Amino acid sequence: MSLLISLVQLFIILSLCIFLLIYYKKNKKLLNGINRFVKKLHNIKSEMELKEIAFVKERNLLHFQIAHEMRSPTVPLLSFIAAVEGLPEESRKLLRQAVHRIQDISYSILNNKQKKEDKIEVMHYANEKHTVQLLSTLLQDIISEKRLVYKEFLGVEIYAEFGLSSYGLFVKIPLVEFKKVISQLIDNSVETIANHGKVKIRLSANSENIFMFITNNSYNKNTKTIPKVILSESNRLKISTRGSALCHAKSVVESIGGKFEFRVQFGAEASVKIILPKAEVPNWYATSIQIKPYSYIVIIDEDPSIHSLWQERFKNSYLHDYNIYLIHFSQPKDAISWNESLDSSIEFNKYYLCEMEFANDSMNGFDFLSLIQFESNFYIVSNKFTDNKISNLYEQKKFKIIPKDSLFFIPIDILKPKEKPCAVLIEEDSLVKMIWHLTAQSKNKKIVLYRNLEKFIQDFELFDCHTPIYIDMTYLSKKSQNKLVVKIYRQGFKHLYLITGQNPKDYAAANWIKGIVSNQPPWL
């Protein structure tokens, strides 16, 4: 009986398998069609997601680009407001607020992007890593942030007043904590303003230190108690939030080798003075632009206002007196065409002042740099100097960076042509010097006479390095004089001759001496 049941079960299973097989064959095309449809739906979904990601990325990139583009026109506007004379203070304030509003919108866009990309690890400032920061740019960002916070305080104006002395000031600080300190100090200043007033930040410096002043032209009666709180060493004191913030600021500033002072001038203003030690300027930063005679200064930027500002910066430099010419381009490709069209037989120095990114050109400043020949005279003019990619590229390309925000303040020096007399004679013997002087006059030749090597070394920067230098041989027998002659050679003077009243053939010249000659003038 059990065997029969097993056979029946087996038959049923086999029948079911046969039925499924027949069904599968009949409906295989249907199942394949369903699978293809599902797969197609999945592909459509994936494609839509990719398009959405690409759209968001492109939109964010556009916002980021617009934010940077917005910052460029504010540079000449702020410089104009600072420089224009006879403008009523109320009009100056209105213009300044309009420009600041543009800066703040730009900062808001850029800062939101930065927050998404960066993860800031919060730690005690004693343990935070100290980094070198450009102080003027750092303060501008903090000020923009605070203006956004206090935008509803219509009677309060927060701004920076930077000048030539604020250019190129770097500090080594715990960045997160230092930003917190400046933010709190601005908060304190705003809190002391009743209805209308200004919070102003100024920078100045000497050879060793940076001086930062945060002042407001209003105060409230409780402010006079704060200096006592700062001076107190007691932890038992119950202090206000404002006093606590000042104590914290003093502690942070002193931890990085600085000094902190708080002063109240009743009836006028309250001010915080912070003294910070200067940090070494990074290699990538352009401390100045030094232009040699017979040069082209090539400016490449899409923003017409930047070209106008450069034109203004060079206005009083008497460029044509030294055969220096400004050349303007809006796109790198136009600058390349111009560069290729130059007559190679004409010797002119070239200085490139180039934006980093161009909206209407796929080529950027680094691409342009790679395609031209230059001799350490290439400058990237951009606010994106905090980008790590730039520092990596600097190591390869050796260019300099000028922050666009600081363009109006970078020192510009025109290097006047150096003297190139027929000869420089370094000789103690008055008779020999008289002979050289009189014979040079008779031959209408210009020479320069020195009594000793030390005096010439003080003045060597006045002379072209191709100038022939004639040195009395007796100097070499004196202590340390031989080292001075070698020092002159290392400064680039390769046409060095030793002169002697004896037979020059009796002496052998060192490899850094071009020859040993008679003490008679070479033109006789």
Coordinates of C-alpha atoms in Angstrom, one line a residue:
M1 CA 0.0 0.0 0.0
S2 CA 2.8 2.4 0.9
L3 CA 4.6 1.5 -2.3
L4 CA 1.5 2.5 -4.3
I5 CA 1.2 5.8 -2.5
S6 CA 4.9 6.5 -3.3
L7 CA 4.3 5.7 -6.9
V8 CA 1.3 8.0 -7.1
Q9 CA 3.3 10.8 -5.4
L10 CA 6.2 10.3 -7.9
F11 CA 3.7 10.4 -10.8
I12 CA 2.2 13.7 -9.6
I13 CA 5.6 15.3 -9.2
L14 CA 6.7 14.2 -12.7
S15 CA 3.4 15.4 -14.1
L16 CA 3.9 18.8 -12.4
C17 CA 7.4 19.1 -13.8
I18 CA 6.3 18.2 -17.3
F19 CA 3.5 20.8 -17.0
L20 CA 5.9 23.5 -15.8
L21 CA 8.3 22.7 -18.6
I22 CA 5.6 23.0 -21.2
Y23 CA 4.3 26.2 -19.6
Y24 CA 7.8 27.7 -19.5
K25 CA 8.4 26.9 -23.1
K26 CA 5.1 28.5 -24.1
N27 CA 5.7 31.6 -22.0
K28 CA 9.5 32.0 -22.4
K29 CA 9.0 34.9 -24.8
L30 CA 6.6 36.6 -22.3
L31 CA 9.0 36.2 -19.4
N32 CA 11.9 37.6 -21.5
G33 CA 9.8 40.5 -22.5
I34 CA 8.9 41.3 -18.9
N35 CA 12.6 41.0 -17.9
R36 CA 13.6 43.4 -20.7
F37 CA 10.9 45.9 -19.7
V38 CA 12.0 45.8 -16.0
K39 CA 15.6 46.3 -17.1
K40 CA 14.6 49.2 -19.3
L41 CA 12.7 50.8 -16.4
H42 CA 15.8 50.4 -14.3
N43 CA 18.1 51.9 -16.9
I44 CA 15.7 54.8 -17.3
K45 CA 15.7 55.4 -13.6
S46 CA 19.5 55.2 -13.4
E47 CA 19.8 57.6 -16.3
M48 CA 17.4 60.1 -14.7
E49 CA 19.4 59.9 -11.4
L50 CA 22.7 60.5 -13.3
K51 CA 21.1 63.5 -15.1
E52 CA 19.8 64.9 -11.8
I53 CA 23.3 64.5 -10.2
A54 CA 24.9 66.2 -13.2
F55 CA 22.3 69.0 -13.1
V56 CA 22.9 69.6 -9.4
K57 CA 26.7 69.5 -9.9
E58 CA 26.4 71.9 -12.8
R59 CA 24.1 74.2 -10.9
N60 CA 26.4 74.3 -7.9
L61 CA 29.4 74.9 -10.1
L62 CA 27.5 77.8 -11.7
H63 CA 26.6 79.2 -8.3
F64 CA 30.3 78.9 -7.2
Q65 CA 31.5 80.6 -10.4
I66 CA 28.9 83.4 -10.0
A67 CA 30.1 84.0 -6.4
H68 CA 33.7 84.4 -7.6
E69 CA 32.6 86.6 -10.5
M70 CA 30.7 88.8 -8.0
R71 CA 33.8 89.4 -5.9
S72 CA 35.9 90.8 -8.8
P73 CA 34.0 94.1 -9.3
T74 CA 34.0 94.8 -5.6
V75 CA 37.8 95.2 -5.6
P76 CA 37.9 98.4 -7.7
L77 CA 34.7 99.7 -6.1
L78 CA 36.2 99.6 -2.6
S79 CA 39.4 101.1 -3.8
F80 CA 37.4 103.9 -5.4
I81 CA 35.5 104.6 -2.2
A82 CA 38.7 104.7 -0.2
A83 CA 40.5 107.0 -2.7
V84 CA 37.8 109.5 -3.8
E85 CA 38.1 112.9 -2.1
G86 CA 35.3 115.3 -1.3
L87 CA 32.6 112.5 -1.1
P88 CA 30.2 113.1 1.8
E89 CA 30.5 110.5 4.6
E90 CA 26.8 109.5 4.2
S91 CA 27.3 108.8 0.4
R92 CA 30.5 106.9 1.2
K93 CA 28.7 104.8 3.7
L94 CA 25.9 104.1 1.3
L95 CA 28.3 103.0 -1.4
R96 CA 30.3 100.9 1.1
Q97 CA 27.2 99.1 2.3
A98 CA 26.1 98.3 -1.3
V99 CA 29.5 96.8 -2.1
H100 CA 29.6 94.9 1.2
R101 CA 26.2 93.4 0.3
I102 CA 27.6 92.0 -2.9
Q103 CA 30.6 90.6 -0.9
D104 CA 28.3 89.0 1.7
I105 CA 26.1 87.2 -0.9
S106 CA 29.3 85.9 -2.6
Y107 CA 30.7 84.8 0.8
S108 CA 27.4 83.1 1.7
I109 CA 27.5 80.9 -1.5
L110 CA 31.2 80.1 -1.1
N111 CA 30.9 79.3 2.6
N112 CA 27.9 76.9 2.1
K113 CA 30.0 75.0 -0.5
Q114 CA 33.0 75.0 1.9
K115 CA 30.9 73.6 4.8
K116 CA 29.7 70.7 2.6
E117 CA 33.3 69.8 1.5
D118 CA 35.2 70.4 4.8
K119 CA 34.9 68.5 8.0
I120 CA 36.2 70.6 10.9
E121 CA 37.4 68.8 13.9
V122 CA 36.6 70.7 17.1
M123 CA 39.2 70.6 19.7
H124 CA 40.8 72.8 22.4
Y125 CA 42.9 75.5 20.9
A126 CA 46.0 74.3 22.8
N127 CA 45.8 71.1 20.8
E128 CA 44.7 72.6 17.5
K129 CA 47.3 72.6 14.7
H130 CA 48.7 76.0 13.9
T131 CA 48.6 77.0 10.2
V132 CA 49.9 80.0 8.3
Q133 CA 47.0 82.3 7.2
L134 CA 46.7 85.5 5.2
L135 CA 45.2 87.8 7.8
S136 CA 43.4 90.3 5.5
T137 CA 41.5 87.6 3.6
L138 CA 40.6 85.7 6.8
L139 CA 39.2 88.9 8.4
Q140 CA 37.2 89.8 5.3
D141 CA 35.5 86.4 5.5
I142 CA 34.7 86.7 9.2
I143 CA 33.3 90.2 8.6
S144 CA 31.1 89.0 5.8
E145 CA 29.8 86.3 8.1
K146 CA 29.0 88.7 10.8
R147 CA 27.3 91.1 8.5
L148 CA 25.0 88.3 7.4
V149 CA 24.3 87.6 11.1
Y150 CA 23.5 91.2 11.9
K151 CA 21.8 92.2 8.6
E152 CA 18.6 93.1 10.5
F153 CA 20.6 95.7 12.6
L154 CA 20.1 98.5 10.0
G155 CA 21.9 101.0 12.1
V156 CA 25.1 99.0 12.6
E157 CA 27.9 99.0 10.0
I158 CA 30.6 96.3 10.2
Y159 CA 33.6 96.8 7.8
A160 CA 37.4 96.5 7.4
E161 CA 39.6 99.5 6.6
F162 CA 42.7 98.0 5.0
G163 CA 45.5 100.0 3.3
L164 CA 48.9 99.5 1.8
S165 CA 50.3 98.4 5.2
S166 CA 47.8 95.5 5.4
Y167 CA 49.2 93.7 2.3
G168 CA 51.0 90.4 2.8
L169 CA 50.5 90.0 6.5
F170 CA 50.6 86.3 7.5
V171 CA 50.0 84.8 11.0
K172 CA 50.5 81.3 12.3
I173 CA 47.4 80.5 14.3
P174 CA 45.0 77.8 15.5
L175 CA 42.5 78.7 12.7
V176 CA 39.2 77.5 14.1
E177 CA 39.8 79.1 17.5
F178 CA 41.2 82.3 16.2
K179 CA 38.1 82.8 13.9
K180 CA 35.9 82.1 17.0
V181 CA 37.9 84.8 18.9
I182 CA 37.5 87.5 16.2
S183 CA 33.8 86.6 15.8
Q184 CA 33.1 87.0 19.5
L185 CA 35.0 90.3 19.6
I186 CA 32.8 91.6 16.8
D187 CA 29.7 90.3 18.6
N188 CA 30.9 92.2 21.7
S189 CA 31.3 95.4 19.7
V190 CA 27.9 95.1 18.2
E191 CA 26.3 94.5 21.6
T192 CA 27.7 97.8 22.9
I193 CA 26.1 99.8 20.1
A194 CA 22.7 101.2 21.1
N195 CA 21.0 102.1 17.8
H196 CA 23.5 103.4 15.3
G197 CA 27.3 102.9 15.1
K198 CA 30.2 101.4 13.3
V199 CA 32.4 98.4 14.0
K200 CA 35.7 98.9 12.2
I201 CA 38.7 96.6 11.8
R202 CA 42.1 98.0 10.9
L203 CA 45.5 96.4 10.3
S204 CA 49.0 97.8 10.4
A205 CA 52.5 96.3 11.0
N206 CA 56.1 96.9 11.7
S207 CA 59.1 94.7 10.8
E208 CA 58.2 92.1 13.5
N209 CA 54.6 92.4 14.5
I210 CA 51.1 92.9 13.2
F211 CA 48.7 95.3 14.9
M212 CA 44.9 94.7 14.6
F213 CA 42.4 97.1 16.0
I214 CA 38.7 96.4 16.5
T215 CA 36.9 99.6 17.4
N216 CA 33.3 100.7 17.7
N217 CA 32.1 104.3 18.1
S218 CA 29.5 103.6 20.8
Y219 CA 29.6 101.9 24.2
N220 CA 27.3 101.2 27.1
K221 CA 27.8 101.9 30.7
N222 CA 28.7 98.3 31.6
T223 CA 31.7 98.3 29.3
K224 CA 34.0 100.1 31.8
T225 CA 34.0 97.0 34.1
I226 CA 35.5 94.7 31.5
P227 CA 39.2 95.8 31.8
K228 CA 39.1 94.9 35.5
V229 CA 37.8 91.4 34.6
I230 CA 40.6 90.9 32.0
L231 CA 43.3 92.0 34.5
S232 CA 41.9 89.7 37.2
E233 CA 43.7 86.3 37.7
S234 CA 40.8 85.0 39.8
N235 CA 38.7 82.1 38.5
R236 CA 36.1 82.8 41.2
L237 CA 34.8 86.0 39.7
K238 CA 31.4 85.8 38.2
I239 CA 31.8 87.6 34.9
S240 CA 29.5 88.6 32.1
T241 CA 29.4 86.8 28.8
R242 CA 31.2 89.8 27.2
G243 CA 33.9 89.7 29.8
S244 CA 34.3 86.0 29.5
A245 CA 34.7 86.3 25.7
L246 CA 37.4 88.9 26.2
C247 CA 39.2 86.8 28.8
H248 CA 39.1 83.9 26.3
A249 CA 40.4 86.1 23.5
K250 CA 43.3 87.3 25.7
S251 CA 44.2 83.7 26.6
V252 CA 44.2 82.6 22.9
V253 CA 46.2 85.6 21.7
E254 CA 48.8 85.2 24.4
S255 CA 49.1 81.4 23.6
I256 CA 50.4 82.2 20.1
G257 CA 52.9 84.8 21.4
G258 CA 50.7 87.9 21.0
K259 CA 49.4 90.7 23.3
F260 CA 45.8 91.7 24.0
E261 CA 44.7 95.2 25.1
F262 CA 41.2 96.6 25.7
R263 CA 40.6 100.3 26.0
V264 CA 37.5 102.4 26.5
Q265 CA 37.6 106.1 25.6
F266 CA 34.4 107.4 27.2
G267 CA 32.4 109.7 24.9
A268 CA 34.2 108.3 21.8
E269 CA 34.9 104.6 21.3
A270 CA 35.9 101.3 22.7
S271 CA 38.7 99.4 21.1
V272 CA 40.5 96.0 21.2
K273 CA 44.1 96.0 20.2
I274 CA 45.7 92.7 19.3
I275 CA 49.5 92.4 18.6
L276 CA 50.5 89.2 16.7
P277 CA 54.0 88.1 15.6
K278 CA 54.5 88.0 11.9
A279 CA 54.7 84.6 10.2
E280 CA 57.1 83.9 7.3
V281 CA 55.5 84.7 3.9
P282 CA 54.8 81.5 1.9
N283 CA 56.9 81.0 -1.3
W284 CA 53.8 81.2 -3.5
Y285 CA 52.8 84.7 -2.3
A286 CA 53.8 87.7 -4.4
T287 CA 55.1 90.3 -1.9
S288 CA 55.6 92.8 -4.7
I289 CA 55.8 93.2 -8.5
Q290 CA 59.2 94.4 -9.7
I291 CA 59.3 95.4 -13.3
K292 CA 62.5 95.8 -15.3
P293 CA 62.8 98.4 -18.1
Y294 CA 62.0 97.2 -21.6
S295 CA 59.1 95.0 -20.6
Y296 CA 55.6 94.0 -21.5
I297 CA 53.1 93.7 -18.7
V298 CA 50.4 91.3 -20.0
I299 CA 47.1 91.4 -18.2
I300 CA 44.6 88.5 -18.9
D301 CA 41.2 88.7 -17.2
E302 CA 37.6 88.5 -18.4
D303 CA 36.5 91.3 -16.0
P304 CA 36.9 94.8 -17.6
S305 CA 37.0 96.4 -14.1
I306 CA 40.1 94.4 -13.2
H307 CA 41.9 95.8 -16.4
S308 CA 40.8 99.3 -15.3
L309 CA 42.2 98.7 -11.8
W310 CA 45.6 97.5 -13.2
Q311 CA 45.6 100.6 -15.4
E312 CA 45.1 102.7 -12.4
R313 CA 47.8 100.9 -10.4
F314 CA 50.4 101.6 -13.1
K315 CA 49.2 105.1 -13.9
N316 CA 51.9 107.0 -11.9
S317 CA 54.7 104.6 -12.7
Y318 CA 56.0 106.5 -15.8
L319 CA 56.1 103.3 -17.8
H320 CA 56.9 104.9 -21.1
D321 CA 60.0 106.5 -19.6
Y322 CA 61.4 103.0 -19.1
N323 CA 59.9 101.4 -22.3
I324 CA 57.3 99.4 -20.3
Y325 CA 54.0 98.7 -22.0
L326 CA 50.6 97.4 -20.7
I327 CA 49.0 94.7 -22.9
H328 CA 45.3 93.7 -22.2
F329 CA 43.6 90.4 -23.1
S330 CA 40.3 88.9 -22.0
Q331 CA 41.2 85.3 -23.0
P332 CA 44.4 83.2 -22.8
K333 CA 44.2 82.1 -26.4
D334 CA 44.5 85.8 -27.5
A335 CA 47.6 86.2 -25.3
I336 CA 49.2 83.1 -26.9
S337 CA 48.6 84.5 -30.4
W338 CA 50.2 87.8 -29.4
N339 CA 53.1 86.0 -27.8
E340 CA 53.8 84.0 -30.9
S341 CA 53.6 87.1 -33.2
L342 CA 56.5 88.9 -31.3
D343 CA 59.8 89.5 -33.1
S344 CA 62.2 87.2 -31.3
S345 CA 65.1 89.4 -32.2
I346 CA 63.8 92.2 -29.9
E347 CA 64.7 91.6 -26.3
F348 CA 61.8 92.5 -24.0
N349 CA 61.0 91.1 -20.6
K350 CA 57.4 89.8 -20.2
Y351 CA 55.3 89.8 -17.0
Y352 CA 52.0 87.9 -17.0
L353 CA 49.2 88.9 -14.6
C354 CA 46.6 86.1 -15.3
E355 CA 43.3 85.1 -13.8
M356 CA 43.0 81.4 -12.9
E357 CA 39.7 80.5 -14.5
F358 CA 37.8 81.8 -17.5
A359 CA 34.0 81.2 -18.0
N360 CA 34.3 81.6 -21.8
D361 CA 37.5 79.6 -22.3
S362 CA 38.3 76.0 -21.5
M363 CA 41.9 77.0 -20.9
N364 CA 42.7 78.2 -17.4
G365 CA 45.7 80.1 -16.0
F366 CA 47.7 76.9 -15.4
D367 CA 47.2 75.7 -18.9
F368 CA 48.3 79.0 -20.3
L369 CA 51.4 78.9 -18.0
S370 CA 52.3 75.5 -19.5
L371 CA 52.1 76.8 -23.1
I372 CA 54.3 79.9 -22.9
Q373 CA 58.0 80.6 -22.1
F374 CA 58.6 82.7 -19.1
E375 CA 61.3 83.6 -16.6
S376 CA 59.8 83.6 -13.1
N377 CA 57.5 86.6 -14.1
F378 CA 54.2 84.8 -14.1
Y379 CA 51.5 85.8 -11.6
I380 CA 48.1 84.1 -11.0
V381 CA 45.6 86.8 -9.9
S382 CA 42.9 85.0 -8.0
N383 CA 41.1 84.7 -4.7
K384 CA 41.3 80.9 -4.8
F385 CA 44.8 80.7 -3.4
T386 CA 43.6 78.6 -0.4
D387 CA 43.0 75.7 -2.9
N388 CA 45.5 72.8 -2.2
K389 CA 45.7 72.2 -5.9
I390 CA 47.4 75.6 -6.3
S391 CA 50.1 74.8 -3.8
N392 CA 50.9 71.5 -5.5
L393 CA 51.1 73.2 -8.9
Y394 CA 53.3 75.9 -7.4
E395 CA 56.0 73.3 -6.6
Q396 CA 56.0 72.3 -10.3
K397 CA 55.6 75.7 -12.0
K398 CA 57.1 78.2 -9.6
F399 CA 54.7 81.0 -10.2
K400 CA 53.5 83.7 -7.7
I401 CA 49.9 84.4 -6.6
I402 CA 48.3 87.8 -6.0
P403 CA 45.0 87.7 -4.2
K404 CA 42.5 89.6 -6.2
D405 CA 41.0 91.2 -3.1
S406 CA 44.4 92.7 -2.4
L407 CA 45.3 93.8 -5.9
F408 CA 45.0 97.5 -5.1
F409 CA 47.6 97.3 -2.4
I410 CA 50.4 95.1 -3.8
P411 CA 53.6 97.2 -4.0
I412 CA 54.8 97.8 -7.6
D413 CA 58.4 98.8 -8.2
I414 CA 60.0 99.9 -11.5
L415 CA 63.6 98.8 -11.4
K416 CA 65.5 101.6 -12.9
P417 CA 68.4 100.8 -15.3
K418 CA 71.7 100.1 -13.5
E419 CA 74.8 102.0 -14.3
K420 CA 77.2 100.5 -16.8
P421 CA 80.3 102.6 -16.9
C422 CA 83.3 101.8 -19.0
A423 CA 85.1 100.5 -15.9
V424 CA 85.1 100.4 -12.1
L425 CA 88.5 100.8 -10.6
I426 CA 89.1 99.7 -7.0
E427 CA 92.5 101.1 -6.1
E428 CA 94.3 102.8 -3.1
D429 CA 97.1 104.4 -5.0
S430 CA 96.1 108.1 -5.7
L431 CA 98.5 108.4 -8.7
V432 CA 97.0 105.4 -10.4
K433 CA 93.5 106.7 -9.8
M434 CA 94.4 110.1 -11.2
I435 CA 95.9 108.6 -14.4
W436 CA 92.7 106.5 -15.0
H437 CA 90.5 109.6 -14.3
L438 CA 92.4 112.0 -16.6
T439 CA 92.8 109.6 -19.5
A440 CA 89.1 108.6 -19.2
Q441 CA 88.1 112.3 -19.5
S442 CA 90.3 112.7 -22.5
K443 CA 88.7 109.7 -24.2
N444 CA 85.1 110.8 -23.1
K445 CA 84.7 107.5 -21.1
K446 CA 82.8 107.2 -17.9
I447 CA 84.5 105.4 -15.0
V448 CA 83.8 105.0 -11.3
L449 CA 86.6 105.0 -8.7
Y450 CA 86.6 103.3 -5.3
R451 CA 89.3 103.3 -2.7
N452 CA 88.4 99.9 -1.1
L453 CA 86.4 96.7 -1.7
E454 CA 84.1 97.3 1.2
K455 CA 82.7 100.5 -0.2
F456 CA 82.1 98.9 -3.7
I457 CA 80.2 96.0 -2.1
Q458 CA 77.9 98.5 -0.4
D459 CA 77.1 99.9 -3.8
F460 CA 77.3 96.9 -6.1
E461 CA 73.5 96.9 -6.7
L462 CA 73.9 100.2 -8.6
F463 CA 75.9 98.6 -11.4
D464 CA 75.1 96.3 -14.3
C465 CA 76.8 92.9 -13.7
H466 CA 78.5 93.1 -17.1
T467 CA 80.5 96.1 -16.0
P468 CA 84.3 95.4 -16.1
I469 CA 85.7 95.6 -12.5
Y470 CA 89.5 96.3 -12.1
I471 CA 90.9 95.5 -8.6
D472 CA 94.3 96.3 -7.3
M473 CA 96.2 92.9 -6.8
T474 CA 97.7 94.0 -3.6
Y475 CA 94.3 93.6 -1.9
L476 CA 94.6 89.8 -2.2
S477 CA 97.6 89.8 0.2
K478 CA 95.5 91.5 2.9
K479 CA 93.4 89.5 5.5
S480 CA 89.9 88.6 4.3
Q481 CA 90.2 90.7 1.1
N482 CA 90.3 87.6 -1.1
K483 CA 86.9 86.5 0.3
L484 CA 85.5 89.9 -0.7
V485 CA 86.6 89.5 -4.3
V486 CA 85.0 86.1 -4.4
K487 CA 81.8 87.7 -2.9
I488 CA 81.8 90.2 -5.8
Y489 CA 82.1 87.4 -8.3
R490 CA 79.2 85.5 -6.7
Q491 CA 77.0 88.6 -7.0
G492 CA 77.1 88.1 -10.8
F493 CA 80.1 90.2 -11.8
K494 CA 82.0 87.9 -14.2
H495 CA 84.3 90.5 -15.8
L496 CA 86.8 90.8 -12.9
Y497 CA 90.4 91.8 -13.6
L498 CA 93.3 92.1 -11.2
I499 CA 95.7 94.9 -12.0
T500 CA 99.4 95.1 -11.1
G501 CA 102.4 97.4 -11.6
Q502 CA 104.6 94.4 -12.3
N503 CA 104.6 91.9 -15.2
P504 CA 101.1 90.3 -15.3
K505 CA 102.7 87.1 -16.9
D506 CA 104.4 86.4 -13.6
Y507 CA 101.0 85.5 -12.0
A508 CA 98.4 82.9 -12.6
A509 CA 94.7 83.9 -12.3
A510 CA 92.1 82.0 -10.2
N511 CA 89.2 80.5 -12.2
W512 CA 86.9 83.2 -11.0
I513 CA 89.2 86.0 -12.3
K514 CA 88.9 86.8 -16.0
G515 CA 92.5 88.0 -16.2
I516 CA 95.5 89.7 -14.6
V517 CA 96.5 92.9 -16.5
S518 CA 98.7 96.0 -16.2
N519 CA 97.6 98.9 -14.0
Q520 CA 97.5 101.1 -17.1
P521 CA 94.1 102.1 -18.3
P522 CA 92.9 99.5 -20.9
W523 CA 91.9 102.2 -23.4
L524 CA 95.5 103.5 -23.7

